[in-house]
Every structure is written in structure tokens, then in C-alpha cells.
Short mmCIF file of C-alpha atoms in Angstrom, two decimals:
data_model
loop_
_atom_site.label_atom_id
_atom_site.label_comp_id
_atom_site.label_asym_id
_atom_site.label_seq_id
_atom_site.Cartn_x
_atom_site.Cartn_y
_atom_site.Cartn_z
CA UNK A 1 -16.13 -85.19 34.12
CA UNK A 2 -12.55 -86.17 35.33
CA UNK A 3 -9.29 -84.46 34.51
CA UNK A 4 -7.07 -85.72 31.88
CA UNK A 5 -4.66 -83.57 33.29
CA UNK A 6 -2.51 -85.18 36.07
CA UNK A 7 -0.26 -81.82 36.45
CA UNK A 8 -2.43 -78.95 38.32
CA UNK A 9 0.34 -76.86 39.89
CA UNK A 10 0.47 -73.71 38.81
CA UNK A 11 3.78 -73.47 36.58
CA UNK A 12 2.15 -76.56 34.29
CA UNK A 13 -1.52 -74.17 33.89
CA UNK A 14 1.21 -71.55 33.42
CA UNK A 15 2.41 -73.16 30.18
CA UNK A 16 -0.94 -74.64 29.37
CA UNK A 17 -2.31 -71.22 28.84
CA UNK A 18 1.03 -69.81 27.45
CA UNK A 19 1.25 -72.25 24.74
CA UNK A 20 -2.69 -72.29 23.50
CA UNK A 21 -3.83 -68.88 24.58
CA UNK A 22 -0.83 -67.01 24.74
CA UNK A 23 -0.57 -64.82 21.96
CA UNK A 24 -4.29 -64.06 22.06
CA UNK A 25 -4.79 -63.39 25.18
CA UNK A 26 -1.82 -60.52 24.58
CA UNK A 27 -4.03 -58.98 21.59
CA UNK A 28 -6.87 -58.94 23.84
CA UNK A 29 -5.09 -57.24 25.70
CA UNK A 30 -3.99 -54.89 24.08
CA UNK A 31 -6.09 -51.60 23.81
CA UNK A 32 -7.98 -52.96 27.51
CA UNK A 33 -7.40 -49.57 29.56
CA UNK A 34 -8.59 -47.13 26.62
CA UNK A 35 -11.40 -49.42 25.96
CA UNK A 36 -12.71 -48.95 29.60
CA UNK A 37 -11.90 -45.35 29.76
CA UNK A 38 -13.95 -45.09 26.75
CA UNK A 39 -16.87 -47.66 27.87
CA UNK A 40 -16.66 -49.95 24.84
CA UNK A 41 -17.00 -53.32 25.40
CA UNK A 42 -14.59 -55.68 24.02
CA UNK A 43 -14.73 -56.57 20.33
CA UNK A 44 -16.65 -59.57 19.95
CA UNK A 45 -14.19 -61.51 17.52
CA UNK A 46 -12.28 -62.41 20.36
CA UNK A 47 -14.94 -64.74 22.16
CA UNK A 48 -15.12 -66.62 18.49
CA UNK A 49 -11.68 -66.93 18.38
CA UNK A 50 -11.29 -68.12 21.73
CA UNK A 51 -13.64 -70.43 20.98
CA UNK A 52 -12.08 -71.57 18.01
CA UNK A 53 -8.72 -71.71 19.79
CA UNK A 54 -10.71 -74.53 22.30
CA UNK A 55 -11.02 -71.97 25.64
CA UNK A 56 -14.71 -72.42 25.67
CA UNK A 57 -14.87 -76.00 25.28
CA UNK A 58 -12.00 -76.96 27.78
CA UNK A 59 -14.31 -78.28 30.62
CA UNK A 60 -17.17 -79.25 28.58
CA UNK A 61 -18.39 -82.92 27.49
CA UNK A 62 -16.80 -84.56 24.19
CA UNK A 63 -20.31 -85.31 23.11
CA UNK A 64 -20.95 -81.51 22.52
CA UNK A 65 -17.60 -80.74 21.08
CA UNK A 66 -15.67 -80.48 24.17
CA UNK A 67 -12.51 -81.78 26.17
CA UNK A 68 -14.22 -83.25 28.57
CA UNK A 69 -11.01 -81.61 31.46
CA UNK A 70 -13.39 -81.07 34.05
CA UNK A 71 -13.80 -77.74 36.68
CA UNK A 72 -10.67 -78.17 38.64
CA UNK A 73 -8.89 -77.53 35.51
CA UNK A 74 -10.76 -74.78 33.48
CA UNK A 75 -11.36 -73.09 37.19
CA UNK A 76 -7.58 -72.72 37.10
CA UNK A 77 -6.78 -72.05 33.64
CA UNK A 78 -9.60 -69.47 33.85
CA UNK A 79 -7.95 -68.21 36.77
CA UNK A 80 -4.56 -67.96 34.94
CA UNK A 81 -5.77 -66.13 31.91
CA UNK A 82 -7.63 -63.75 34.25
CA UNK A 83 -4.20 -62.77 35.70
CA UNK A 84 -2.27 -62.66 32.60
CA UNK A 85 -5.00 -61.05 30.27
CA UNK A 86 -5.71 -57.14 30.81
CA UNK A 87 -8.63 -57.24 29.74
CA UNK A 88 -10.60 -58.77 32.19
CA UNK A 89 -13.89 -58.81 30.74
CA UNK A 90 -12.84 -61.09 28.40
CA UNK A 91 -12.51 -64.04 30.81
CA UNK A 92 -15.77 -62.92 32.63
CA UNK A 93 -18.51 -63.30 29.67
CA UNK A 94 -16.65 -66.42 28.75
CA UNK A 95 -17.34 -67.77 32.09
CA UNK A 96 -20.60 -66.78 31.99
CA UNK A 97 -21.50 -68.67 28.65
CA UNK A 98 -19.66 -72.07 29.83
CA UNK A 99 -21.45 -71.90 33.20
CA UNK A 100 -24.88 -71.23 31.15
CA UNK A 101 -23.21 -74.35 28.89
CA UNK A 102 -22.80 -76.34 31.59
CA UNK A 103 -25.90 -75.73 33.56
CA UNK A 104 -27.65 -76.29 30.23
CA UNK A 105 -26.07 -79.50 29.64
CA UNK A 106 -27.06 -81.41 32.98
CA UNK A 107 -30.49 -81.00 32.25
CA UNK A 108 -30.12 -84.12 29.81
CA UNK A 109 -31.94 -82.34 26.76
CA UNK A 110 -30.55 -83.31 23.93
CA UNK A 111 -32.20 -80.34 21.49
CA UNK A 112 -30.69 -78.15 24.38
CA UNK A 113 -27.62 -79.85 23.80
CA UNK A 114 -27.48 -79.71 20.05
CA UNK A 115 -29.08 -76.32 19.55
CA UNK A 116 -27.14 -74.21 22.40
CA UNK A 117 -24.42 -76.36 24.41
CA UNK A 118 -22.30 -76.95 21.36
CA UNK A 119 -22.99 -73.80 19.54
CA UNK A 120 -21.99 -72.12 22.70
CA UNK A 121 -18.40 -74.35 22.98
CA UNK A 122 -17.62 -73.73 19.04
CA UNK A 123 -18.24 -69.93 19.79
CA UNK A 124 -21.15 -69.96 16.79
CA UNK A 125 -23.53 -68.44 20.33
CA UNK A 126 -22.35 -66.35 23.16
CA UNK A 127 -24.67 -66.90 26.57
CA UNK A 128 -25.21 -64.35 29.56
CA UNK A 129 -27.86 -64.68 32.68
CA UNK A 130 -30.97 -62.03 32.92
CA UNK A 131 -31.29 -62.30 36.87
CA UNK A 132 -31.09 -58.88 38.08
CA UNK A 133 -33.87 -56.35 38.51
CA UNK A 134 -33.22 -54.79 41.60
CA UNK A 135 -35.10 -56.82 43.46
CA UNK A 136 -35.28 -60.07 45.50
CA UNK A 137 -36.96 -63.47 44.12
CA UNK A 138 -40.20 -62.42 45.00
CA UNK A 139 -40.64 -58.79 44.25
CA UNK A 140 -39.44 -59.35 39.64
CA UNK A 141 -41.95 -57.39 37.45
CA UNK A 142 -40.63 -59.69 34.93
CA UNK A 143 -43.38 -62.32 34.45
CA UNK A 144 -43.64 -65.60 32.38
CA UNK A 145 -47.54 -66.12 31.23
CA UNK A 146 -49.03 -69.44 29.84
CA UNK A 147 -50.18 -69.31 26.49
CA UNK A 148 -51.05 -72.92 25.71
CA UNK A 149 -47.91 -75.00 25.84
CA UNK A 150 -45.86 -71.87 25.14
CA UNK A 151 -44.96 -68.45 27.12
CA UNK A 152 -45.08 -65.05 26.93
CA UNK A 153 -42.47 -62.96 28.76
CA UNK A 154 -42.21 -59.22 29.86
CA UNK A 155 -40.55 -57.39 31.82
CA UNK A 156 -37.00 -56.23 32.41
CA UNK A 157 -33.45 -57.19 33.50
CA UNK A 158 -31.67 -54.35 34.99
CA UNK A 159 -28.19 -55.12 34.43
CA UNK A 160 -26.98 -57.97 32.52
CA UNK A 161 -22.95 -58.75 32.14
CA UNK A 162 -22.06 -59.42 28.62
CA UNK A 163 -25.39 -58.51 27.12
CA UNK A 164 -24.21 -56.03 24.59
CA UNK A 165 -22.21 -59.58 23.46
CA UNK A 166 -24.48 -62.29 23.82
CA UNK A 167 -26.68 -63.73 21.65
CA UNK A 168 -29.06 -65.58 24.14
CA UNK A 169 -30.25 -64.74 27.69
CA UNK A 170 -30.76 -67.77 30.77
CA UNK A 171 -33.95 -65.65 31.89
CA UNK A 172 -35.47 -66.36 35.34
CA UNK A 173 -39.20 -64.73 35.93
CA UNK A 174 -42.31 -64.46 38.07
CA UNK A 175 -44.68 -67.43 36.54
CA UNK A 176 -47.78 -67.21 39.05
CA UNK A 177 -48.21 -68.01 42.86
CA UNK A 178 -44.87 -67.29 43.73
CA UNK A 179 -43.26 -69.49 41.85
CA UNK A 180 -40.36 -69.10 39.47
CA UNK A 181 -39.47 -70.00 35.57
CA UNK A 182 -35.86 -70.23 33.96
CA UNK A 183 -35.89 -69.90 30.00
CA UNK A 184 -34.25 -68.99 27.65
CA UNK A 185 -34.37 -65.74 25.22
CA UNK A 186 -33.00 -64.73 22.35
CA UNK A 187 -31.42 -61.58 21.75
CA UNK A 188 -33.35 -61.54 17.88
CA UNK A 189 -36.84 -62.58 19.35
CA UNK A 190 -39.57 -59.88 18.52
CA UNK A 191 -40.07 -57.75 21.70
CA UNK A 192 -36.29 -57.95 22.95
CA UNK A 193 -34.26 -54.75 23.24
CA UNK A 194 -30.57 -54.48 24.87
CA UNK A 195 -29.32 -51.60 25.37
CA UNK A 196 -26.04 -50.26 27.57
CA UNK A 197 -26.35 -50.14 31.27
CA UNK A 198 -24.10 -48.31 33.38
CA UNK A 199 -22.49 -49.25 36.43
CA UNK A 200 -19.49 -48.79 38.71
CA UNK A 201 -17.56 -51.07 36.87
CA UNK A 202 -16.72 -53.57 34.24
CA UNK A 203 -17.02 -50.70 31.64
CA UNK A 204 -15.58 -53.22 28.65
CA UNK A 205 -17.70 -56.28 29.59
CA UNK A 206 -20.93 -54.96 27.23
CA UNK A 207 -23.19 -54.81 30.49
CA UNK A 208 -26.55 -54.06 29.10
CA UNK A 209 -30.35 -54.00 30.16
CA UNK A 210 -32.36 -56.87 28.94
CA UNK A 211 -36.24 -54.85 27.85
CA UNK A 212 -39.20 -57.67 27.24
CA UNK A 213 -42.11 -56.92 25.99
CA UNK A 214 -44.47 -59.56 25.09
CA UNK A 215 -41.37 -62.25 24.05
CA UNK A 216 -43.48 -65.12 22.52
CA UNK A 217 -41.29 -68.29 23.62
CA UNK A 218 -41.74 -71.99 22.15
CA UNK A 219 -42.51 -74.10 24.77
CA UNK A 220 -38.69 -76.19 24.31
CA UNK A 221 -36.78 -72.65 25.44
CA UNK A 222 -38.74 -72.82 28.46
CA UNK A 223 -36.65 -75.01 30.93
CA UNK A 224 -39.29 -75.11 33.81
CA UNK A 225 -42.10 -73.14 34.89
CA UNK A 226 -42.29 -73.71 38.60
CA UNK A 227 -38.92 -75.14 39.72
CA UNK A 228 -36.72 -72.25 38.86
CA UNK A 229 -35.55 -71.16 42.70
CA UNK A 230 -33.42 -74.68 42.39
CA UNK A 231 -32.47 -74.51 38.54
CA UNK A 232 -30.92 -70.99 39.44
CA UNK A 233 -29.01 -72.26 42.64
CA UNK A 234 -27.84 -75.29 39.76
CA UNK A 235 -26.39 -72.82 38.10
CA UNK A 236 -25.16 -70.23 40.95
CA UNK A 237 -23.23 -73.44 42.25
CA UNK A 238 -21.37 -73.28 38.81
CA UNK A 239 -21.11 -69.61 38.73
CA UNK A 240 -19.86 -68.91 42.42
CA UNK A 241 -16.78 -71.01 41.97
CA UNK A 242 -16.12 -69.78 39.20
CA UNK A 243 -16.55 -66.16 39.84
CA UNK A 244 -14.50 -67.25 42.55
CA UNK A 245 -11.69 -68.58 40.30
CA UNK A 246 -12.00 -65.29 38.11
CA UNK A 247 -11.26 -62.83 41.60
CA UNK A 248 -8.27 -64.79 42.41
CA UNK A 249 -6.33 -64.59 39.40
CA UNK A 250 -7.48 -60.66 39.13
CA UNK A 251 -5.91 -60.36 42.83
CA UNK A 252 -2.90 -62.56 41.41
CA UNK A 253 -2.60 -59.86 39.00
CA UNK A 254 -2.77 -57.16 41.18
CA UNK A 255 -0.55 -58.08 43.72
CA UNK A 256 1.79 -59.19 41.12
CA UNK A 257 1.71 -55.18 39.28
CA UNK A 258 2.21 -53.88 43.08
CA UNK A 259 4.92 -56.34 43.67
CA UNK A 260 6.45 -55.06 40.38
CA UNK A 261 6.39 -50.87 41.07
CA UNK A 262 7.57 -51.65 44.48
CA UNK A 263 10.96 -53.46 43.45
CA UNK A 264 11.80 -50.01 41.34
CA UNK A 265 10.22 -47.31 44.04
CA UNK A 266 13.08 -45.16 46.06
CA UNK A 267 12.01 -42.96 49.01
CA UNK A 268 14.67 -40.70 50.15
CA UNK A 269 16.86 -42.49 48.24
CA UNK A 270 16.53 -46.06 50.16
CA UNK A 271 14.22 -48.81 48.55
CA UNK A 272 10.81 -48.85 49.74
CA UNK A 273 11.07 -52.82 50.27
CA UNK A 274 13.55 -51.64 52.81
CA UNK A 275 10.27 -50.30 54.88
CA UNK A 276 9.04 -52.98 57.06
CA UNK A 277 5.77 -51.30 57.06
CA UNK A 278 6.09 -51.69 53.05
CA UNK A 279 7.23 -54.94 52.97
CA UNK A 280 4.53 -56.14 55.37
CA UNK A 281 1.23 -54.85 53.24
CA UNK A 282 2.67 -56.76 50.39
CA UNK A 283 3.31 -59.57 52.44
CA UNK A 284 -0.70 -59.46 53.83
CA UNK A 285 -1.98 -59.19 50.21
CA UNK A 286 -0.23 -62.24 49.18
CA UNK A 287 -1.08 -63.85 52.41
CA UNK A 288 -4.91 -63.35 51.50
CA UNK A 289 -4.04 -64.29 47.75
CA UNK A 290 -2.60 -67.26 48.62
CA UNK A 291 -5.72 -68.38 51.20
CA UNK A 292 -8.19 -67.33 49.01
CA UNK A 293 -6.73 -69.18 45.63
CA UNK A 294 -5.97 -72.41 47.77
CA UNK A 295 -9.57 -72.17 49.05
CA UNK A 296 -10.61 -71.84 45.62
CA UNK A 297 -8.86 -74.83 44.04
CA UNK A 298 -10.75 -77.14 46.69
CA UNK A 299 -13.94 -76.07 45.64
CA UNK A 300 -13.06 -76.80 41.96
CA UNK A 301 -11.73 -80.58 42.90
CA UNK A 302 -14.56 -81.17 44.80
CA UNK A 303 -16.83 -80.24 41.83
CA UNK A 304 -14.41 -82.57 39.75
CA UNK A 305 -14.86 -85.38 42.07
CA UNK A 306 -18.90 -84.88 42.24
CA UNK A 307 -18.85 -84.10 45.82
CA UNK A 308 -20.49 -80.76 45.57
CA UNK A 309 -24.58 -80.56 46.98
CA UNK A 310 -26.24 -79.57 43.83
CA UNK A 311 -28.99 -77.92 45.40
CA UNK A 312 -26.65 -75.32 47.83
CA UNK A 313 -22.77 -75.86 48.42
CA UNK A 314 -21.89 -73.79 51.02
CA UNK A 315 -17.84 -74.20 50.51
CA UNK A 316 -18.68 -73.03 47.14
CA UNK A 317 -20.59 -69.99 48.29
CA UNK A 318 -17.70 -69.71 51.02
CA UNK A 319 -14.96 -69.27 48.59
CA UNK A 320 -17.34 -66.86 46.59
CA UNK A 321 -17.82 -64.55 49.64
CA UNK A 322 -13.89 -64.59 50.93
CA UNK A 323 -12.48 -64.51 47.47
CA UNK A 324 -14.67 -61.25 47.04
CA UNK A 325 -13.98 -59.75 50.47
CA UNK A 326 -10.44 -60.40 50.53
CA UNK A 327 -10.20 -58.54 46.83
CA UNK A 328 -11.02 -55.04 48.18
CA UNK A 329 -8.87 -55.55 51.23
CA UNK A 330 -5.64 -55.75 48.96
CA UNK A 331 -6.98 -53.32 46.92
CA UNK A 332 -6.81 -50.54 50.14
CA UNK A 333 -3.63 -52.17 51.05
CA UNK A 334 -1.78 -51.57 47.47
CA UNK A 335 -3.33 -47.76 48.02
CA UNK A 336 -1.24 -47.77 51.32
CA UNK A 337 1.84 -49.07 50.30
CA UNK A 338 1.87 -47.51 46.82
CA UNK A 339 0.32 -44.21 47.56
CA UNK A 340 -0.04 -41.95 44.82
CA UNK A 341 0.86 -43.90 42.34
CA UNK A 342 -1.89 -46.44 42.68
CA UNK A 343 -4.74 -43.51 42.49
CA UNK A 344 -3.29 -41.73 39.73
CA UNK A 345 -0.16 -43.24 38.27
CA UNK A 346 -1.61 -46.39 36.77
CA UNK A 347 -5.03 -46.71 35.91
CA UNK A 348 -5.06 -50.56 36.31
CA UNK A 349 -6.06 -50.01 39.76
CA UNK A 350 -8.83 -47.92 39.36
CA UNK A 351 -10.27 -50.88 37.41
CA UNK A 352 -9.67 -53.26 39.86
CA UNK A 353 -11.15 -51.27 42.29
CA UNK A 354 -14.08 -50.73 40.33
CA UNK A 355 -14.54 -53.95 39.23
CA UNK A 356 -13.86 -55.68 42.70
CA UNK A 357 -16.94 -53.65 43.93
CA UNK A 358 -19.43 -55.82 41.36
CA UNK A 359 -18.57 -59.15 42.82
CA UNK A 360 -19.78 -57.87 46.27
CA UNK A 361 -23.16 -58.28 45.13
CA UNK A 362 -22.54 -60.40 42.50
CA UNK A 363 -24.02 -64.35 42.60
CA UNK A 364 -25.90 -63.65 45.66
CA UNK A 365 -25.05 -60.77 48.07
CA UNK A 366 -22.45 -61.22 50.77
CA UNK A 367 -24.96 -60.54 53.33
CA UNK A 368 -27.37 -63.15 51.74
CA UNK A 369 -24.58 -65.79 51.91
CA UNK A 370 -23.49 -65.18 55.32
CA UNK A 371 -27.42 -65.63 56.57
CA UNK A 372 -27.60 -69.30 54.56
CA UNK A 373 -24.49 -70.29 55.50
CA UNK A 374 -25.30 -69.31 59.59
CA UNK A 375 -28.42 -71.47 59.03
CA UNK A 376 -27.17 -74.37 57.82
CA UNK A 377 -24.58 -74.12 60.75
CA UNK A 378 -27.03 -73.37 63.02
CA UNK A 379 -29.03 -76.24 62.16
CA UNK A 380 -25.73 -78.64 62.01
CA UNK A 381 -26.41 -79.13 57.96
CA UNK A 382 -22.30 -78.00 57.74
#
């Protein structure tokens, strides 16, 4: 899956997105800070829309209704509509779905193909991943039981981004001797409940807990019952980068709103750009911007050019742990140079903050990446 697209600099993704997306992404939008206050996820005519508009299908095959552009671009435009679109969620669950797409798509199934991938690029299905329970690998409650060729699942997923607006769940579970099962769950099955969870952050993006009890699954929705510790890290490699894509243009944006209130901001009548101490923290958050986004886009050409380890990529998971670091340290740096104003003058960085928190833990722990990667250095596999 090669680029068509010879032009990756970011004044031509610019345009891309400003021509196709543009007025859409506004009315998204639109309404983003009193949905959060309120804790209403996002309405869900906007992901079919999208859809519609081709966002979803951008990096995915032309057999399944798709462009065919490959990672290196949707990573960016993704990371471009992230920084021009308030409402953040809204690029999140669609990343979600096209990584669940994707991952879905290199298994070579063709009635996975037919019956999810291309739903999920014409925006007929929305996709999300029930992972979380609170737990490591080996401690789920949430078990997948043989029943003759098919499967009966139970337990429960924790917290679930996008739940409350997706119609089918990439479900990993306990299957017996330690070993692990991915499948797949609908949200209409008998025995499936989703209801709101609650969390720090992402208050729009319909987060949800995933309750099973006794799902009865066909044996084609189950994608493996043994082999799902390397299906998941299939699909993590997909989902780090671009989770990693997603922080950068939310830091773009950030840095971009300080940038903004500090060009109008007096203090005793003399600009506050005329403070070295000023103009140095913004300098340090685009600094860390800038490093993190260029680390970023070599990740997503390296996917592009197939010369990412399917099993583990540890640049991948790299640029997922600095991307996510390097978010909350200019987020205390626009609370130093800003002061008041960013904790109660604009509630846009109260969101960030919040939301910045989420991707600490989110596709594996920072301190669970930082112990693989030291391996695999220690052992000269990097």
C-alpha cells in the first residue's frame, strides 16, 4: 500500500484536508467544549458522514472500497484534522475503526473483508477494541469457552473508547491454559450491554464498558483461539503510530492556541513575547512538537515502505511513548507561560490536559514499553 501522493509536506496535507474535510470538520467542531462539559459523546452522524466524505477509506485497499494512500499519508492527514478539528474525539474513534479495518484486512479473509472491512470504510459499521479490564494479559475474567466449532464469551471490558458509538467490538479473552483469543462482538448480540464509563478524560469520545454474559459467537467472528498475544501486537503496531499521529497534531494544536493568546497578552504594559523567559517555554514546546511529529512521520513511511516488524516495532512503540510524554510536558509549560489564563480562561486546556493523561496508559503503558524496548537493546535485537 504505496502513496499516490508524491507531496507530504505539511502545507499540501494542509489543503488536502481543507478542501475534502474542511467544512465538516468545522461543524464537528462546533458545540466540542459544551459537549465535554456536559459528557455527551459526539453525535454519531458525523462518523457516517466522514465516511461518506472518503476519511475512513483514505488508507485502505481499493478492493474494499478504499484509496489505497497508504499510512504515511492518512497518519498525517489524521494528524492534521486532529489539530484543526475541536473536537478531538472525532478523529480518535475514527482511528480506532480504520486500525480495527486494517488489522482485519491482513488477515486475508475475504467474509471478514466483505462483511466488516468495507462496511467499516463506507461508514455503514463503526469498530472499537475491548482490551481493557484492569488487568494484565494473564489476570482477564473475560473468558472465551468452546462450544463445538463456536464460542461462548463472558466477562467484561472496563473501559472501551468509542463504545457508546460502535457497532462491533475487536474482543481479546482468556481461552484456556493461558492462552489468548481475539474475536469479534457485536454490539446487538444477545448478552451484550454498553453502558457509559467514566474516566479522566475524553468525556465526548462515548467511552463505555463492554458487559458479556454468555455472547454465543459463530465460529467465523472468532479470529483465533490461541494466537491472540501476536494478533493484538498486529494491531497495537497499527494503533501506536497512529495514536502517535493523533498526540502530535493535538500538541500542534495546542501550541498553536498558546502561540495565539501570547501574541495579544500585555504585562505591565510591555508584550509578554518581550519576556525571554516567555518566549523560551514557547520555544521548548515547539521544540518537542517539532521532534516528536518528525519522529512520527518516520514511523508512518516506514509502515508505507513495509519495513515495520509485524510482530513488535519498537520505533513504533518509541514514537508512541515520546509523543505521549512530550504532550504533558507542553501542557505544564503553556500553564507557566500562560498562567491563569490556561487554568481558567479557556477551557481547551483543561481538555488537553485531561485527555493527554489517557494516552499515558494507552496502547501499552509507558512503563511496559520502556521494559521491551530495554530488552530488545539489551539483547542487541535494536
Amino acid at each position: 500500500m504505496t502513496t499516490r501522493i508524491h507531496d507530504l509536506s505539511g502545507d499540501a496535507i494542509g489543503e488536502l484536508v481543507r478542501e475534502r474535510w474542511g467544512g465538516l470538520l468545522d461543524e464537528i467542531g462546533a458545540g466540542a467544549a459544551e459537549r465535554y462539559a456536559a459528557g455527551e459523546a459526539f453525535p454519531r452522524s458525523f462518523l457516517a458522514r466522514a465516511a461518506q466524505a472518503g476519511f475512513h477509506g483514505l488508507s485502505m485497499p481499493k478492493d474494499v472500497g478504499g484509496e489505497g494512500l497508504g499510512s504515511n499519508v492518512w497518519g498525517r492527514v489524521l494528524e492534521e484534522v486532529t489539530c484543526r478539528c475541536d473536537e478531538a474525539a472525532f478523529p480518535l474513534v475514527v482511528s480506532m475503526s480504520t486500525s480495527i479495518g486494517f488489522t482485519l484486512y491482513q488477515s486475508g479473509d475475504a467474509a471478514l473483508a466483505e462483511n466488516y472491512v468495507r462496511p467499516l470504510v463506507s461508514g455503514e459499521l463503526t469498530a472499537t477494541l475491548g482490551f481493557t479490564e484492569d488487568a494484565d494479559f494473564w489476570s482477564w475474567e473475560t473468558e472465551l469457552t468452546r462450544d463445538g466449532e463456536c464460542g461462548v464469551l463472558s466477562g467484561r471490558k472496563s473501559y472501551v473508547t468509542g463504545g457508546l458509538l460502535s457497532d462491533v467490538f475487536l474482543v481479546y479473552a482468556g481461552s484456556g491454559q493461558g492462552r489468548l483469543a481475539a474475536c469479534l462482538v457485536r454490539h446487538d448480540d444477545p448478552g451484550v450491554t454498553v453502558t457509559p464509563a467514566n474516566g479522566i478524560g475524553f468525556q465526548s469520545a462515548g467511552m463505555a464498558v463492554l458487559n458479556l454474559d454468555e455472547v454465543r459467537l459463530a465460529k467465523e467472528r472468532i479470529l483465533t483461539w490461541t494466537d491472540g498475544l501476536d494478533h493484538s501486537q498486529l494491531y497495537l503496531n497499527e494503533r501506536r503510530s497512529m495514536q502517535a499521529a493523533w498526540t502530535v497534531g493535538r500538541m500542534r494544536a495546542l501550541v498553536d492556541r498558546c502561540a495565539a493568546r501570547l501574541r495579544t497578552a500585555t504585562r505591565q504594559g510591555q508584550p509578554v513575547l518581550d519576556y525571554p523567559n516567555v518566549a523560551a517555554g514557547l520555544g521548548r514546546m515547539h521544540i518537542v512538537t517539532d521532534a516528536a511529529r518528525t519522529m512520527t512521520h518516520d514511523v508512518l513511511d516506514r509502515q508505507a515502505r513495509g519495513e515495520t516488524d509485524l510482530t513488535y516495532d519498537a520505533k513504533i512503540s518509541a514514537a508512541k511513548h515520546f509523543s505521549a510524554e512530550q504532550s504533558m510536558l507542553i501542557a505544564h509549560e503553556a500553564l507557566r507561560v500562560l498562567g491563569g489564563h490556561a487554568f481558567y480562561g479557556d477551557e481547551f486546556y483543561g481538555r488537553y490536559l485531561r485527555d493527554c493523561t489517557g494516552l499515558i496508559p494507552a496502547g501499552g503503558t509507558q512503563h511496559s514499553l520502556e521494559i521491551t524496548i530495554g530488552n530488545m537493546v539489551a539483547k542487541h535485537l535494536i
